[in-house]
CSV table of N, CA and C in Angstrom, one decimal:
chain,number,residue,atom,x,y,z
A,20,UNK,N,0.9,-1.2,0.0
A,20,UNK,CA,0.0,0.0,0.0
A,20,UNK,C,0.9,1.2,0.0
A,21,UNK,N,0.6,2.2,-0.8
A,21,UNK,CA,1.4,3.4,-0.9
A,21,UNK,C,1.2,4.4,0.2
A,22,UNK,N,2.1,5.3,0.4
A,22,UNK,CA,2.0,6.3,1.5
A,22,UNK,C,0.8,7.2,1.4
A,23,UNK,N,0.4,7.6,0.2
A,23,UNK,CA,-0.8,8.4,0.0
A,23,UNK,C,-2.1,7.7,0.5
A,24,UNK,N,-2.2,6.4,0.1
A,24,UNK,CA,-3.4,5.6,0.6
A,24,UNK,C,-3.4,5.5,2.1
A,25,UNK,N,-2.2,5.2,2.7
A,25,UNK,CA,-2.1,5.1,4.1
A,25,UNK,C,-2.4,6.5,4.8
A,26,UNK,N,-2.0,7.5,4.2
A,26,UNK,CA,-2.3,8.9,4.7
A,26,UNK,C,-3.9,9.1,4.7
A,27,UNK,N,-4.5,8.7,3.7
A,27,UNK,CA,-6.0,8.9,3.6
A,27,UNK,C,-6.7,8.0,4.7
A,28,UNK,N,-6.2,6.8,4.8
A,28,UNK,CA,-6.8,5.8,5.8
A,28,UNK,C,-6.6,6.4,7.2
A,29,UNK,N,-5.4,6.8,7.5
A,29,UNK,CA,-5.1,7.3,8.9
A,29,UNK,C,-5.9,8.6,9.2
A,30,UNK,N,-6.0,9.5,8.2
A,30,UNK,CA,-6.7,10.7,8.4
A,30,UNK,C,-8.2,10.5,8.5
A,31,UNK,N,-8.7,9.6,7.8
A,31,UNK,CA,-10.1,9.3,8.0
A,31,UNK,C,-10.4,8.5,9.3
A,32,UNK,N,-9.6,7.6,9.6
A,32,UNK,CA,-9.8,6.8,10.8
A,32,UNK,C,-9.8,7.7,12.1
A,33,UNK,N,-8.9,8.7,12.1
A,33,UNK,CA,-8.8,9.6,13.3
A,33,UNK,C,-10.1,10.4,13.5
A,34,UNK,N,-10.8,10.6,12.4
A,34,UNK,CA,-12.1,11.4,12.5
A,34,UNK,C,-13.1,10.6,13.3
A,35,UNK,N,-13.1,9.3,13.3
A,35,UNK,CA,-14.0,8.5,14.1
A,35,UNK,C,-13.7,8.8,15.6
A,36,UNK,N,-12.5,8.9,16.0
A,36,UNK,CA,-12.1,9.2,17.3
A,36,UNK,C,-12.6,10.6,17.7
A,37,UNK,N,-12.4,11.6,16.9
A,37,UNK,CA,-12.8,12.9,17.2
A,37,UNK,C,-14.3,13.0,17.2
A,38,UNK,N,-15.0,12.3,16.4
A,38,UNK,CA,-16.5,12.3,16.4
A,38,UNK,C,-17.0,11.7,17.7
A,39,UNK,N,-16.3,10.6,18.2
A,39,UNK,CA,-16.7,10.0,19.5
A,39,UNK,C,-16.5,11.0,20.6
A,40,UNK,N,-15.5,11.9,20.5
A,40,UNK,CA,-15.3,12.9,21.6
A,40,UNK,C,-16.5,13.9,21.6
A,41,UNK,N,-17.1,14.2,20.5
A,41,UNK,CA,-18.2,15.1,20.4
A,41,UNK,C,-19.5,14.5,21.0
A,42,UNK,N,-19.5,13.2,21.1
A,42,UNK,CA,-20.7,12.6,21.7
A,42,UNK,C,-20.4,12.1,23.1
A,43,UNK,N,-19.2,12.4,23.6
A,43,UNK,CA,-18.7,11.9,24.9
A,43,UNK,C,-19.7,12.2,26.1
A,44,UNK,N,-20.4,13.4,26.1
A,44,UNK,CA,-21.3,13.6,27.2
A,44,UNK,C,-22.4,12.6,27.3
A,45,UNK,N,-22.8,12.0,26.1
A,45,UNK,CA,-23.9,11.1,26.0
A,45,UNK,C,-23.5,9.6,26.0
A,46,UNK,N,-22.2,9.4,25.6
A,46,UNK,CA,-21.7,8.0,25.6
A,46,UNK,C,-20.2,8.0,26.0
A,47,UNK,N,-20.0,8.3,27.3
A,47,UNK,CA,-18.6,8.4,27.8
A,47,UNK,C,-17.8,7.2,27.6
A,48,UNK,N,-18.4,6.0,27.9
A,48,UNK,CA,-17.6,4.8,27.8
A,48,UNK,C,-17.1,4.5,26.4
A,49,UNK,N,-18.1,4.7,25.4
A,49,UNK,CA,-17.7,4.5,24.0
A,49,UNK,C,-16.6,5.5,23.6
A,50,UNK,N,-16.8,6.8,24.0
A,50,UNK,CA,-15.8,7.8,23.7
A,50,UNK,C,-14.4,7.5,24.3
A,51,UNK,N,-14.4,7.0,25.5
A,51,UNK,CA,-13.1,6.7,26.2
A,51,UNK,C,-12.4,5.5,25.4
A,52,UNK,N,-13.2,4.6,25.0
A,52,UNK,CA,-12.7,3.4,24.4
A,52,UNK,C,-12.2,3.7,22.9
A,53,UNK,N,-13.0,4.5,22.2
A,53,UNK,CA,-12.7,4.7,20.8
A,53,UNK,C,-11.6,5.8,20.7
A,54,UNK,N,-11.8,6.9,21.4
A,54,UNK,CA,-10.8,8.0,21.2
A,54,UNK,C,-9.6,7.9,22.2
A,55,UNK,N,-9.8,7.3,23.3
A,55,UNK,CA,-8.8,7.2,24.3
A,55,UNK,C,-7.9,6.0,24.2
A,56,UNK,N,-8.4,5.0,23.5
A,56,UNK,CA,-7.6,3.7,23.4
A,56,UNK,C,-7.6,3.2,22.0
A,57,UNK,N,-8.8,2.9,21.4
A,57,UNK,CA,-8.8,2.2,20.1
A,57,UNK,C,-8.1,2.8,19.0
A,58,UNK,N,-8.6,4.0,18.6
A,58,UNK,CA,-8.0,4.7,17.5
A,58,UNK,C,-6.5,5.1,17.7
A,59,UNK,N,-6.1,5.6,18.9
A,59,UNK,CA,-4.7,5.8,19.1
A,59,UNK,C,-3.9,4.6,19.0
A,60,UNK,N,-4.4,3.4,19.5
A,60,UNK,CA,-3.7,2.2,19.4
A,60,UNK,C,-3.5,1.7,18.0
A,61,UNK,N,-4.5,1.8,17.1
A,61,UNK,CA,-4.4,1.5,15.7
A,61,UNK,C,-3.4,2.4,15.0
A,62,UNK,N,-3.4,3.7,15.3
A,62,UNK,CA,-2.5,4.6,14.7
A,62,UNK,C,-1.0,4.3,15.2
A,63,UNK,N,-0.9,3.9,16.5
A,63,UNK,CA,0.4,3.6,17.0
A,63,UNK,C,1.0,2.4,16.3
A,64,UNK,N,0.1,1.4,16.0
A,64,UNK,CA,0.6,0.2,15.2
A,64,UNK,C,1.1,0.6,13.8
A,65,UNK,N,0.3,1.5,13.2
A,65,UNK,CA,0.7,1.9,11.8
A,65,UNK,C,2.0,2.7,11.9
A,66,UNK,N,2.2,3.6,12.9
A,66,UNK,CA,3.4,4.3,13.1
A,66,UNK,C,4.6,3.4,13.3
A,67,UNK,N,4.4,2.4,14.2
A,67,UNK,CA,5.5,1.5,14.5
A,67,UNK,C,5.9,0.7,13.3
A,68,UNK,N,4.9,0.3,12.5
A,68,UNK,CA,5.2,-0.4,11.3
A,68,UNK,C,6.0,0.4,10.3
A,69,UNK,N,5.6,1.7,10.1
A,69,UNK,CA,6.3,2.6,9.2
A,69,UNK,C,7.8,2.8,9.7
A,70,UNK,N,7.9,3.1,10.9
A,70,UNK,CA,9.3,3.3,11.5
A,70,UNK,C,10.1,2.1,11.3
A,71,UNK,N,9.6,1.0,11.6
A,71,UNK,CA,10.4,-0.3,11.5
A,71,UNK,C,10.8,-0.6,10.1
A,72,UNK,N,9.9,-0.3,9.1
A,72,UNK,CA,10.1,-0.6,7.7
A,72,UNK,C,11.0,0.4,7.0
A,73,UNK,N,11.0,1.7,7.4
A,73,UNK,CA,11.6,2.7,6.6
A,73,UNK,C,12.7,3.6,7.4
A,74,UNK,N,12.8,3.4,8.7
A,74,UNK,CA,13.7,4.3,9.4
A,74,UNK,C,15.2,4.1,8.9
A,75,UNK,N,15.6,2.8,8.8
A,75,UNK,CA,17.0,2.6,8.5
A,75,UNK,C,17.4,3.2,7.1
A,76,UNK,N,16.5,3.3,6.2
A,76,UNK,CA,16.8,3.8,4.9
A,76,UNK,C,16.6,5.3,4.8
A,77,UNK,N,16.2,6.0,5.8
A,77,UNK,CA,16.0,7.4,5.8
A,77,UNK,C,17.3,8.2,6.1
A,78,UNK,N,17.5,9.3,5.5
A,78,UNK,CA,18.6,10.2,5.8
A,78,UNK,C,18.1,11.2,6.9
A,79,UNK,N,19.0,11.8,7.6
A,79,UNK,CA,18.6,12.8,8.5
A,79,UNK,C,18.6,12.3,9.9
A,80,UNK,N,18.0,13.1,10.8
A,80,UNK,CA,17.9,12.7,12.2
A,80,UNK,C,17.2,13.8,13.0
A,81,UNK,N,17.5,13.8,14.3
A,81,UNK,CA,16.8,14.8,15.2
A,81,UNK,C,17.8,15.8,15.8
A,82,UNK,N,19.0,15.8,15.4
A,82,UNK,CA,20.1,16.7,16.0
A,82,UNK,C,20.1,18.1,15.5
A,83,UNK,N,19.4,18.4,14.4
A,83,UNK,CA,19.3,19.8,13.9
A,83,UNK,C,18.0,19.9,13.1
A,84,UNK,N,17.6,21.1,12.9
A,84,UNK,CA,16.4,21.3,12.1
A,84,UNK,C,16.6,20.9,10.7
A,85,UNK,N,17.8,21.1,10.1
A,85,UNK,CA,18.1,20.7,8.8
A,85,UNK,C,18.0,19.2,8.6
A,86,UNK,N,18.5,18.4,9.7
A,86,UNK,CA,18.4,17.0,9.6
A,86,UNK,C,17.0,16.5,9.8
A,87,UNK,N,16.2,17.2,10.6
A,87,UNK,CA,14.8,16.8,10.7
A,87,UNK,C,14.1,17.0,9.3
A,88,UNK,N,14.4,18.1,8.6
A,88,UNK,CA,13.9,18.4,7.3
A,88,UNK,C,14.3,17.3,6.3
A,89,UNK,N,15.5,16.9,6.4
A,89,UNK,CA,16.1,15.8,5.6
A,89,UNK,C,15.4,14.5,5.9
A,90,UNK,N,15.2,14.2,7.1
A,90,UNK,CA,14.5,13.0,7.6
A,90,UNK,C,13.1,12.9,7.0
A,91,UNK,N,12.4,14.0,7.0
A,91,UNK,CA,11.0,14.0,6.5
A,91,UNK,C,10.9,14.2,5.0
A,92,UNK,N,12.0,14.1,4.3
A,92,UNK,CA,11.9,14.0,2.8
A,92,UNK,C,11.6,12.6,2.4
A,93,UNK,N,11.7,11.7,3.3
A,93,UNK,CA,11.3,10.3,3.0
A,93,UNK,C,9.8,10.2,3.2
A,94,UNK,N,9.0,10.0,2.2
A,94,UNK,CA,7.6,10.1,2.3
A,94,UNK,C,7.0,9.2,3.4
A,95,UNK,N,7.5,8.0,3.6
A,95,UNK,CA,7.0,7.1,4.6
A,95,UNK,C,7.3,7.6,6.0
A,96,UNK,N,8.5,8.2,6.2
A,96,UNK,CA,8.8,8.8,7.5
A,96,UNK,C,8.0,10.0,7.7
A,97,UNK,N,7.7,10.8,6.7
A,97,UNK,CA,6.8,12.0,6.8
A,97,UNK,C,5.5,11.5,7.2
A,98,UNK,N,5.0,10.4,6.6
A,98,UNK,CA,3.7,9.8,7.0
A,98,UNK,C,3.7,9.4,8.4
A,99,UNK,N,4.8,8.7,8.9
A,99,UNK,CA,4.9,8.3,10.3
A,99,UNK,C,4.8,9.5,11.2
A,100,UNK,N,5.5,10.6,10.8
A,100,UNK,CA,5.3,11.8,11.6
A,100,UNK,C,3.9,12.4,11.7
A,101,UNK,N,3.2,12.3,10.6
A,101,UNK,CA,1.8,12.7,10.5
A,101,UNK,C,1.0,11.9,11.4
A,102,UNK,N,1.2,10.5,11.3
A,102,UNK,CA,0.4,9.6,12.2
A,102,UNK,C,0.7,9.8,13.6
A,103,UNK,N,1.9,10.2,13.9
A,103,UNK,CA,2.4,10.5,15.3
A,103,UNK,C,1.5,11.7,15.8
A,104,UNK,N,1.4,12.7,15.0
A,104,UNK,CA,0.5,13.9,15.4
A,104,UNK,C,-0.9,13.5,15.6
A,105,UNK,N,-1.4,12.7,14.6
A,105,UNK,CA,-2.8,12.3,14.7
A,105,UNK,C,-3.1,11.5,16.0
A,106,UNK,N,-2.2,10.5,16.3
A,106,UNK,CA,-2.4,9.7,17.5
A,106,UNK,C,-2.3,10.5,18.8
A,107,UNK,N,-1.3,11.3,18.9
A,107,UNK,CA,-1.1,12.1,20.1
A,107,UNK,C,-2.1,13.2,20.3
A,108,UNK,N,-2.5,13.9,19.3
A,108,UNK,CA,-3.5,14.9,19.4
A,108,UNK,C,-4.9,14.3,19.8
A,109,UNK,N,-5.2,13.2,19.2
A,109,UNK,CA,-6.5,12.5,19.6
A,109,UNK,C,-6.4,12.0,21.1
A,110,UNK,N,-5.2,11.5,21.5
A,110,UNK,CA,-5.1,11.0,22.8
A,110,UNK,C,-5.2,12.2,23.8
A,111,UNK,N,-4.6,13.3,23.5
A,111,UNK,CA,-4.8,14.5,24.3
A,111,UNK,C,-6.2,15.0,24.3
A,112,UNK,N,-6.9,14.9,23.2
A,112,UNK,CA,-8.3,15.3,23.2
A,112,UNK,C,-9.1,14.4,24.0
A,113,UNK,N,-8.9,13.1,24.0
A,113,UNK,CA,-9.6,12.2,24.9
A,113,UNK,C,-9.3,12.5,26.4
A,114,UNK,N,-8.1,12.8,26.7
A,114,UNK,CA,-7.8,13.2,28.1
A,114,UNK,C,-8.5,14.4,28.5
A,115,UNK,N,-8.6,15.4,27.6
A,115,UNK,CA,-9.3,16.6,27.9
A,115,UNK,C,-10.8,16.3,28.2
A,116,UNK,N,-11.4,15.6,27.3
A,116,UNK,CA,-12.8,15.2,27.5
A,116,UNK,C,-13.1,14.5,28.8
A,117,UNK,N,-12.2,13.5,29.0
A,117,UNK,CA,-12.4,12.7,30.2
A,117,UNK,C,-12.1,13.5,31.5
A,118,UNK,N,-11.1,14.3,31.5
A,118,UNK,CA,-10.7,15.1,32.7
A,118,UNK,C,-11.8,16.2,32.9
A,119,UNK,N,-12.3,16.8,31.9
A,119,UNK,CA,-13.4,17.8,32.0
A,119,UNK,C,-14.7,17.1,32.6
A,120,UNK,N,-15.0,15.9,32.1
A,120,UNK,CA,-16.2,15.2,32.5
A,120,UNK,C,-16.0,14.9,34.0
A,121,UNK,N,-14.9,14.4,34.4
A,121,UNK,CA,-14.6,14.1,35.9
A,121,UNK,C,-14.7,15.3,36.8
A,122,UNK,N,-14.2,16.5,36.2
A,122,UNK,CA,-14.2,17.7,37.0
A,122,UNK,C,-15.6,18.5,37.0
A,123,UNK,N,-16.5,18.0,36.1
A,123,UNK,CA,-17.8,18.6,36.0
A,123,UNK,C,-17.7,19.9,35.2
A,124,UNK,N,-16.7,20.0,34.3
A,124,UNK,CA,-16.6,21.2,33.5
A,124,UNK,C,-17.6,21.1,32.3
A,125,UNK,N,-18.3,22.2,32.1
A,125,UNK,CA,-19.3,22.2,31.1
A,125,UNK,C,-18.8,21.9,29.7
A,126,UNK,N,-19.5,21.0,29.0
A,126,UNK,CA,-18.9,20.6,27.7
A,126,UNK,C,-18.8,21.7,26.7
A,127,UNK,N,-19.7,22.7,26.9
A,127,UNK,CA,-19.6,23.9,25.9
A,127,UNK,C,-18.2,24.6,26.1
A,128,UNK,N,-17.6,24.5,27.2
A,128,UNK,CA,-16.2,25.0,27.4
A,128,UNK,C,-15.2,24.1,26.8
A,129,UNK,N,-15.5,22.9,26.7
A,129,UNK,CA,-14.5,21.9,26.3
A,129,UNK,C,-14.4,21.8,24.7
A,130,UNK,N,-15.6,22.0,24.1
A,130,UNK,CA,-15.6,21.9,22.6
A,130,UNK,C,-14.6,22.8,21.9
A,131,UNK,N,-14.5,24.1,22.3
A,131,UNK,CA,-13.4,24.9,21.6
A,131,UNK,C,-12.0,24.3,21.9
A,132,UNK,N,-11.8,23.8,23.0
A,132,UNK,CA,-10.5,23.2,23.3
A,132,UNK,C,-10.2,22.0,22.4
A,133,UNK,N,-11.3,21.2,22.2
A,133,UNK,CA,-11.1,20.0,21.3
A,133,UNK,C,-10.9,20.4,19.9
A,134,UNK,N,-11.6,21.4,19.4
A,134,UNK,CA,-11.4,21.9,18.1
A,134,UNK,C,-9.9,22.4,17.9
A,135,UNK,N,-9.5,23.2,18.9
A,135,UNK,CA,-8.1,23.7,18.9
A,135,UNK,C,-7.1,22.6,19.0
A,136,UNK,N,-7.4,21.6,19.7
A,136,UNK,CA,-6.4,20.4,19.8
A,136,UNK,C,-6.4,19.7,18.5
A,137,UNK,N,-7.6,19.5,17.9
A,137,UNK,CA,-7.6,18.8,16.6
A,137,UNK,C,-6.8,19.6,15.5
A,138,UNK,N,-6.9,20.9,15.5
A,138,UNK,CA,-6.3,21.7,14.5
A,138,UNK,C,-4.8,22.1,14.9
A,139,UNK,N,-4.6,22.4,16.1
A,139,UNK,CA,-3.3,23.0,16.5
A,139,UNK,C,-2.7,22.4,17.8
A,140,UNK,N,-3.1,21.1,18.1
A,140,UNK,CA,-2.5,20.3,19.2
A,140,UNK,C,-2.3,21.1,20.5
A,141,UNK,N,-1.1,21.5,20.7
A,141,UNK,CA,-0.7,22.1,22.0
A,141,UNK,C,-1.5,23.4,22.3
A,142,UNK,N,-2.0,24.1,21.4
A,142,UNK,CA,-2.9,25.3,21.6
A,142,UNK,C,-4.1,24.9,22.4
A,143,UNK,N,-4.8,23.8,21.9
A,143,UNK,CA,-6.0,23.3,22.6
A,143,UNK,C,-5.7,22.7,23.9
A,144,UNK,N,-4.6,22.1,24.1
A,144,UNK,CA,-4.2,21.6,25.4
A,144,UNK,C,-4.0,22.8,26.4
A,145,UNK,N,-3.3,23.8,25.9
A,145,UNK,CA,-3.1,25.0,26.8
A,145,UNK,C,-4.4,25.7,27.1
A,146,UNK,N,-5.3,25.7,26.1
A,146,UNK,CA,-6.6,26.4,26.4
A,146,UNK,C,-7.3,25.6,27.5
A,147,UNK,N,-7.3,24.3,27.4
A,147,UNK,CA,-7.9,23.5,28.5
A,147,UNK,C,-7.3,23.7,29.8
A,148,UNK,N,-5.9,23.7,29.8
A,148,UNK,CA,-5.2,24.0,31.1
A,148,UNK,C,-5.6,25.3,31.7
A,149,UNK,N,-5.8,26.3,30.8
A,149,UNK,CA,-6.2,27.6,31.2
A,149,UNK,C,-7.6,27.6,31.9
A,150,UNK,N,-8.5,26.9,31.2
A,150,UNK,CA,-9.9,26.8,31.8
A,150,UNK,C,-9.8,26.1,33.1
A,151,UNK,N,-9.0,25.0,33.2
A,151,UNK,CA,-8.9,24.4,34.5
A,151,UNK,C,-8.3,25.3,35.6
A,152,UNK,N,-7.3,26.1,35.2
A,152,UNK,CA,-6.7,27.0,36.2
A,152,UNK,C,-7.7,28.0,36.7
A,153,UNK,N,-8.5,28.5,35.8
A,153,UNK,CA,-9.5,29.5,36.2
A,153,UNK,C,-10.6,28.9,37.0
A,154,UNK,N,-11.1,27.7,36.6
A,154,UNK,CA,-12.2,27.0,37.2
A,154,UNK,C,-11.8,26.5,38.6
A,155,UNK,N,-10.6,26.0,38.8
A,155,UNK,CA,-10.2,25.4,40.0
A,155,UNK,C,-10.3,26.3,41.2
A,156,UNK,N,-9.8,27.5,41.2
A,156,UNK,CA,-9.9,28.4,42.3
A,156,UNK,C,-11.4,28.7,42.7
A,157,UNK,N,-12.2,28.8,41.6
A,157,UNK,CA,-13.7,29.1,41.9
A,157,UNK,C,-14.3,28.0,42.6
A,158,UNK,N,-14.0,26.7,42.2
A,158,UNK,CA,-14.6,25.6,42.9
A,158,UNK,C,-14.1,25.4,44.3
A,159,UNK,N,-12.8,25.8,44.5
A,159,UNK,CA,-12.2,25.7,45.8
A,159,UNK,C,-12.9,26.7,46.8
A,160,UNK,N,-13.2,27.9,46.2
A,160,UNK,CA,-13.9,28.9,47.0
A,160,UNK,C,-15.3,28.4,47.4
A,161,UNK,N,-15.9,27.7,46.5
A,161,UNK,CA,-17.3,27.3,46.7
A,161,UNK,C,-17.4,26.3,47.8
A,162,UNK,N,-16.4,25.5,48.0
A,162,UNK,CA,-16.4,24.5,49.0
A,162,UNK,C,-15.8,25.0,50.4
A,163,UNK,N,-15.2,26.2,50.4
A,163,UNK,CA,-14.7,26.7,51.6
A,163,UNK,C,-15.7,27.3,52.5
């Protein structure tokens, strides 16, 4: 199977995980299993397979930006990098949804964080951390 086909499969598969996060208030167990375990595990297997098959033939490395650019000139390693992003961003999104649910954070506050995590990874994570930081003191005051 060529890299473009695998790219399409991985990019489509991850959407199932993100969709499950959007229904997480109504089906938390399904969401946790699909977005928190199932899809990231499948993507991890694909990632590992690509790295095992193509790493030794790739030029470059992680010691400089130029070498990272050289490494990602190998299409299969570039695909592995993309799948890495897909898996980890979804895993973080699942953590956000699960943590927010456990803390009683309104889902309407979580949705923008999920969208930002889907599009810009760390920005969505930071947005959620910011919401938690603001919400935590308020809840501590309410119990005092």
